[in-house]
Amino acid sequence: MDTKRKKELLEAYKNRHPEMGVISYRCRESGEVFLGISKDTKSGFNSNNMKLAANWHPNKRLQELWNKYGSEGFELSVIKVLKYDDPHEDHTAKLESLREQCLAADPNARRIWR
């Protein structure tokens, strides 16, 4: 791959607008919901799924349910998407606010991360 093409791809990556939002893991059997925030929802799911599959997720209750029911026992979804313009701006506070709204709306929900 030539240098020009590498620069183009790097620039496109730096300026991409990944989907940011609140991700949800809902256990179909127990009804428990685990909410997290992610600056890239696709990567957020991949990271959590890898930790759960490896049996080293920091949320012990989520890990326990995952071990018992497997991936097919969960419904994964993005429940709130953050609209934003600047991908370089820190959106953490806005994402946390969205998650708090979701936690308030669902009595069965809790944070993925403490």
PDB file of C-alpha atoms in Angstrom:
ATOM      1  CA  MET A   1       0.000   0.000   0.000  1.00  0.00           C
ATOM      2  CA  ASP A   2       1.442   3.354  -0.945  1.00  0.00           C
ATOM      3  CA  THR A   3       2.046   6.200   1.512  1.00  0.00           C
ATOM      4  CA  LYS A   4      -0.689   8.389   0.072  1.00  0.00           C
ATOM      5  CA  ARG A   5      -3.307   5.673   0.543  1.00  0.00           C
ATOM      6  CA  LYS A   6      -2.133   5.033   4.123  1.00  0.00           C
ATOM      7  CA  LYS A   7      -2.490   8.743   4.934  1.00  0.00           C
ATOM      8  CA  GLU A   8      -5.990   8.814   3.438  1.00  0.00           C
ATOM      9  CA  LEU A   9      -7.072   5.802   5.488  1.00  0.00           C
ATOM     10  CA  LEU A  10      -5.557   7.210   8.675  1.00  0.00           C
ATOM     11  CA  GLU A  11      -7.304  10.553   8.143  1.00  0.00           C
ATOM     12  CA  ALA A  12     -10.624   8.809   7.465  1.00  0.00           C
ATOM     13  CA  TYR A  13     -10.230   6.794  10.677  1.00  0.00           C
ATOM     14  CA  LYS A  14      -9.419   9.874  12.757  1.00  0.00           C
ATOM     15  CA  ASN A  15     -12.496  11.698  11.457  1.00  0.00           C
ATOM     16  CA  ARG A  16     -14.988   8.836  11.633  1.00  0.00           C
ATOM     17  CA  HIS A  17     -18.170   9.260  13.659  1.00  0.00           C
ATOM     18  CA  PRO A  18     -18.685   6.002  15.551  1.00  0.00           C
ATOM     19  CA  GLU A  19     -22.073   5.415  17.137  1.00  0.00           C
ATOM     20  CA  MET A  20     -21.903   6.575  20.769  1.00  0.00           C
ATOM     21  CA  GLY A  21     -24.541   5.690  23.282  1.00  0.00           C
ATOM     22  CA  VAL A  22     -25.905   3.507  26.042  1.00  0.00           C
ATOM     23  CA  ILE A  23     -25.531  -0.227  25.514  1.00  0.00           C
ATOM     24  CA  SER A  24     -27.741  -2.778  27.234  1.00  0.00           C
ATOM     25  CA  TYR A  25     -27.373  -6.429  28.203  1.00  0.00           C
ATOM     26  CA  ARG A  26     -30.776  -7.804  29.228  1.00  0.00           C
ATOM     27  CA  CYS A  27     -30.973 -11.292  30.678  1.00  0.00           C
ATOM     28  CA  ARG A  28     -34.071 -12.916  29.181  1.00  0.00           C
ATOM     29  CA  GLU A  29     -34.480 -15.313  32.107  1.00  0.00           C
ATOM     30  CA  SER A  30     -34.043 -13.003  35.111  1.00  0.00           C
ATOM     31  CA  GLY A  31     -35.085  -9.695  33.519  1.00  0.00           C
ATOM     32  CA  GLU A  32     -31.973  -7.995  34.893  1.00  0.00           C
ATOM     33  CA  VAL A  33     -30.560  -5.223  32.738  1.00  0.00           C
ATOM     34  CA  PHE A  34     -26.962  -4.010  32.680  1.00  0.00           C
ATOM     35  CA  LEU A  35     -26.267  -0.616  31.122  1.00  0.00           C
ATOM     36  CA  GLY A  36     -22.979   0.809  29.970  1.00  0.00           C
ATOM     37  CA  ILE A  37     -21.798   3.790  27.988  1.00  0.00           C
ATOM     38  CA  SER A  38     -19.641   3.503  24.924  1.00  0.00           C
ATOM     39  CA  LYS A  39     -17.890   5.939  22.615  1.00  0.00           C
ATOM     40  CA  ASP A  40     -18.116   3.219  19.957  1.00  0.00           C
ATOM     41  CA  THR A  41     -21.044   0.868  20.581  1.00  0.00           C
ATOM     42  CA  LYS A  42     -19.767  -1.825  18.240  1.00  0.00           C
ATOM     43  CA  SER A  43     -16.425  -1.907  20.073  1.00  0.00           C
ATOM     44  CA  GLY A  44     -18.201  -1.737  23.418  1.00  0.00           C
ATOM     45  CA  PHE A  45     -20.166  -4.892  22.689  1.00  0.00           C
ATOM     46  CA  ASN A  46     -17.067  -6.640  21.330  1.00  0.00           C
ATOM     47  CA  SER A  47     -15.049  -5.779  24.435  1.00  0.00           C
ATOM     48  CA  ASN A  48     -17.738  -6.892  26.891  1.00  0.00           C
ATOM     49  CA  ASN A  49     -18.507 -10.073  24.947  1.00  0.00           C
ATOM     50  CA  MET A  50     -14.828 -11.018  24.849  1.00  0.00           C
ATOM     51  CA  LYS A  51     -14.483 -10.524  28.623  1.00  0.00           C
ATOM     52  CA  LEU A  52     -17.658 -12.510  29.272  1.00  0.00           C
ATOM     53  CA  ALA A  53     -16.556 -15.346  26.982  1.00  0.00           C
ATOM     54  CA  ALA A  54     -13.162 -15.443  28.704  1.00  0.00           C
ATOM     55  CA  ASN A  55     -14.886 -15.518  32.124  1.00  0.00           C
ATOM     56  CA  TRP A  56     -13.108 -12.394  33.397  1.00  0.00           C
ATOM     57  CA  HIS A  57     -15.703  -9.648  33.210  1.00  0.00           C
ATOM     58  CA  PRO A  58     -15.451  -7.299  36.227  1.00  0.00           C
ATOM     59  CA  ASN A  59     -19.236  -7.306  36.815  1.00  0.00           C
ATOM     60  CA  LYS A  60     -19.613 -10.552  38.751  1.00  0.00           C
ATOM     61  CA  ARG A  61     -23.420 -10.701  38.516  1.00  0.00           C
ATOM     62  CA  LEU A  62     -23.390 -10.193  34.749  1.00  0.00           C
ATOM     63  CA  GLN A  63     -20.664 -12.831  34.456  1.00  0.00           C
ATOM     64  CA  GLU A  64     -22.658 -15.258  36.613  1.00  0.00           C
ATOM     65  CA  LEU A  65     -25.768 -14.868  34.446  1.00  0.00           C
ATOM     66  CA  TRP A  66     -23.703 -15.143  31.250  1.00  0.00           C
ATOM     67  CA  ASN A  67     -22.115 -18.368  32.489  1.00  0.00           C
ATOM     68  CA  LYS A  68     -25.527 -19.784  33.390  1.00  0.00           C
ATOM     69  CA  TYR A  69     -27.533 -18.765  30.296  1.00  0.00           C
ATOM     70  CA  GLY A  70     -24.882 -18.125  27.647  1.00  0.00           C
ATOM     71  CA  SER A  71     -24.952 -15.455  24.981  1.00  0.00           C
ATOM     72  CA  GLU A  72     -28.305 -16.703  23.678  1.00  0.00           C
ATOM     73  CA  GLY A  73     -29.819 -15.882  27.077  1.00  0.00           C
ATOM     74  CA  PHE A  74     -29.185 -12.173  26.569  1.00  0.00           C
ATOM     75  CA  GLU A  75     -30.676  -9.444  24.435  1.00  0.00           C
ATOM     76  CA  LEU A  76     -28.024  -6.908  23.461  1.00  0.00           C
ATOM     77  CA  SER A  77     -29.113  -3.505  22.242  1.00  0.00           C
ATOM     78  CA  VAL A  78     -28.217   0.154  21.948  1.00  0.00           C
ATOM     79  CA  ILE A  79     -30.983   1.898  23.860  1.00  0.00           C
ATOM     80  CA  LYS A  80     -29.867   5.518  23.481  1.00  0.00           C
ATOM     81  CA  VAL A  81     -27.682   7.059  20.795  1.00  0.00           C
ATOM     82  CA  LEU A  82     -25.811  10.306  21.367  1.00  0.00           C
ATOM     83  CA  LYS A  83     -25.985  12.794  18.520  1.00  0.00           C
ATOM     84  CA  TYR A  84     -22.742  14.742  18.178  1.00  0.00           C
ATOM     85  CA  ASP A  85     -20.745  16.766  15.681  1.00  0.00           C
ATOM     86  CA  ASP A  86     -17.120  16.727  16.802  1.00  0.00           C
ATOM     87  CA  PRO A  87     -15.630  13.220  17.172  1.00  0.00           C
ATOM     88  CA  HIS A  88     -12.600  14.676  18.992  1.00  0.00           C
ATOM     89  CA  GLU A  89     -14.635  16.293  21.785  1.00  0.00           C
ATOM     90  CA  ASP A  90     -14.981  14.427  25.107  1.00  0.00           C
ATOM     91  CA  HIS A  91     -18.593  13.239  25.317  1.00  0.00           C
ATOM     92  CA  THR A  92     -18.281  11.284  28.566  1.00  0.00           C
ATOM     93  CA  ALA A  93     -20.518  13.579  30.656  1.00  0.00           C
ATOM     94  CA  LYS A  94     -23.289  13.516  28.035  1.00  0.00           C
ATOM     95  CA  LEU A  95     -23.082   9.731  27.794  1.00  0.00           C
ATOM     96  CA  GLU A  96     -23.238   9.373  31.577  1.00  0.00           C
ATOM     97  CA  SER A  97     -26.290  11.639  31.657  1.00  0.00           C
ATOM     98  CA  LEU A  98     -28.005   9.459  29.033  1.00  0.00           C
ATOM     99  CA  ARG A  99     -27.208   6.348  31.074  1.00  0.00           C
ATOM    100  CA  GLU A 100     -28.633   7.955  34.229  1.00  0.00           C
ATOM    101  CA  GLN A 101     -31.872   8.695  32.360  1.00  0.00           C
ATOM    102  CA  CYS A 102     -32.057   5.053  31.280  1.00  0.00           C
ATOM    103  CA  LEU A 103     -31.330   3.800  34.810  1.00  0.00           C
ATOM    104  CA  ALA A 104     -34.100   6.010  36.205  1.00  0.00           C
ATOM    105  CA  ALA A 105     -36.558   4.686  33.620  1.00  0.00           C
ATOM    106  CA  ASP A 106     -35.942   0.975  34.331  1.00  0.00           C
ATOM    107  CA  PRO A 107     -36.070  -0.364  37.923  1.00  0.00           C
ATOM    108  CA  ASN A 108     -34.377  -3.621  36.793  1.00  0.00           C
ATOM    109  CA  ALA A 109     -31.364  -1.788  35.362  1.00  0.00           C
ATOM    110  CA  ARG A 110     -27.940  -1.291  36.884  1.00  0.00           C
ATOM    111  CA  ARG A 111     -24.542  -0.195  35.601  1.00  0.00           C
ATOM    112  CA  ILE A 112     -22.248  -2.653  33.839  1.00  0.00           C
ATOM    113  CA  TRP A 113     -19.299  -0.880  35.476  1.00  0.00           C
ATOM    114  CA  ARG A 114     -19.434   0.232  39.081  1.00  0.00           C
TER     115      ARG A 114
END
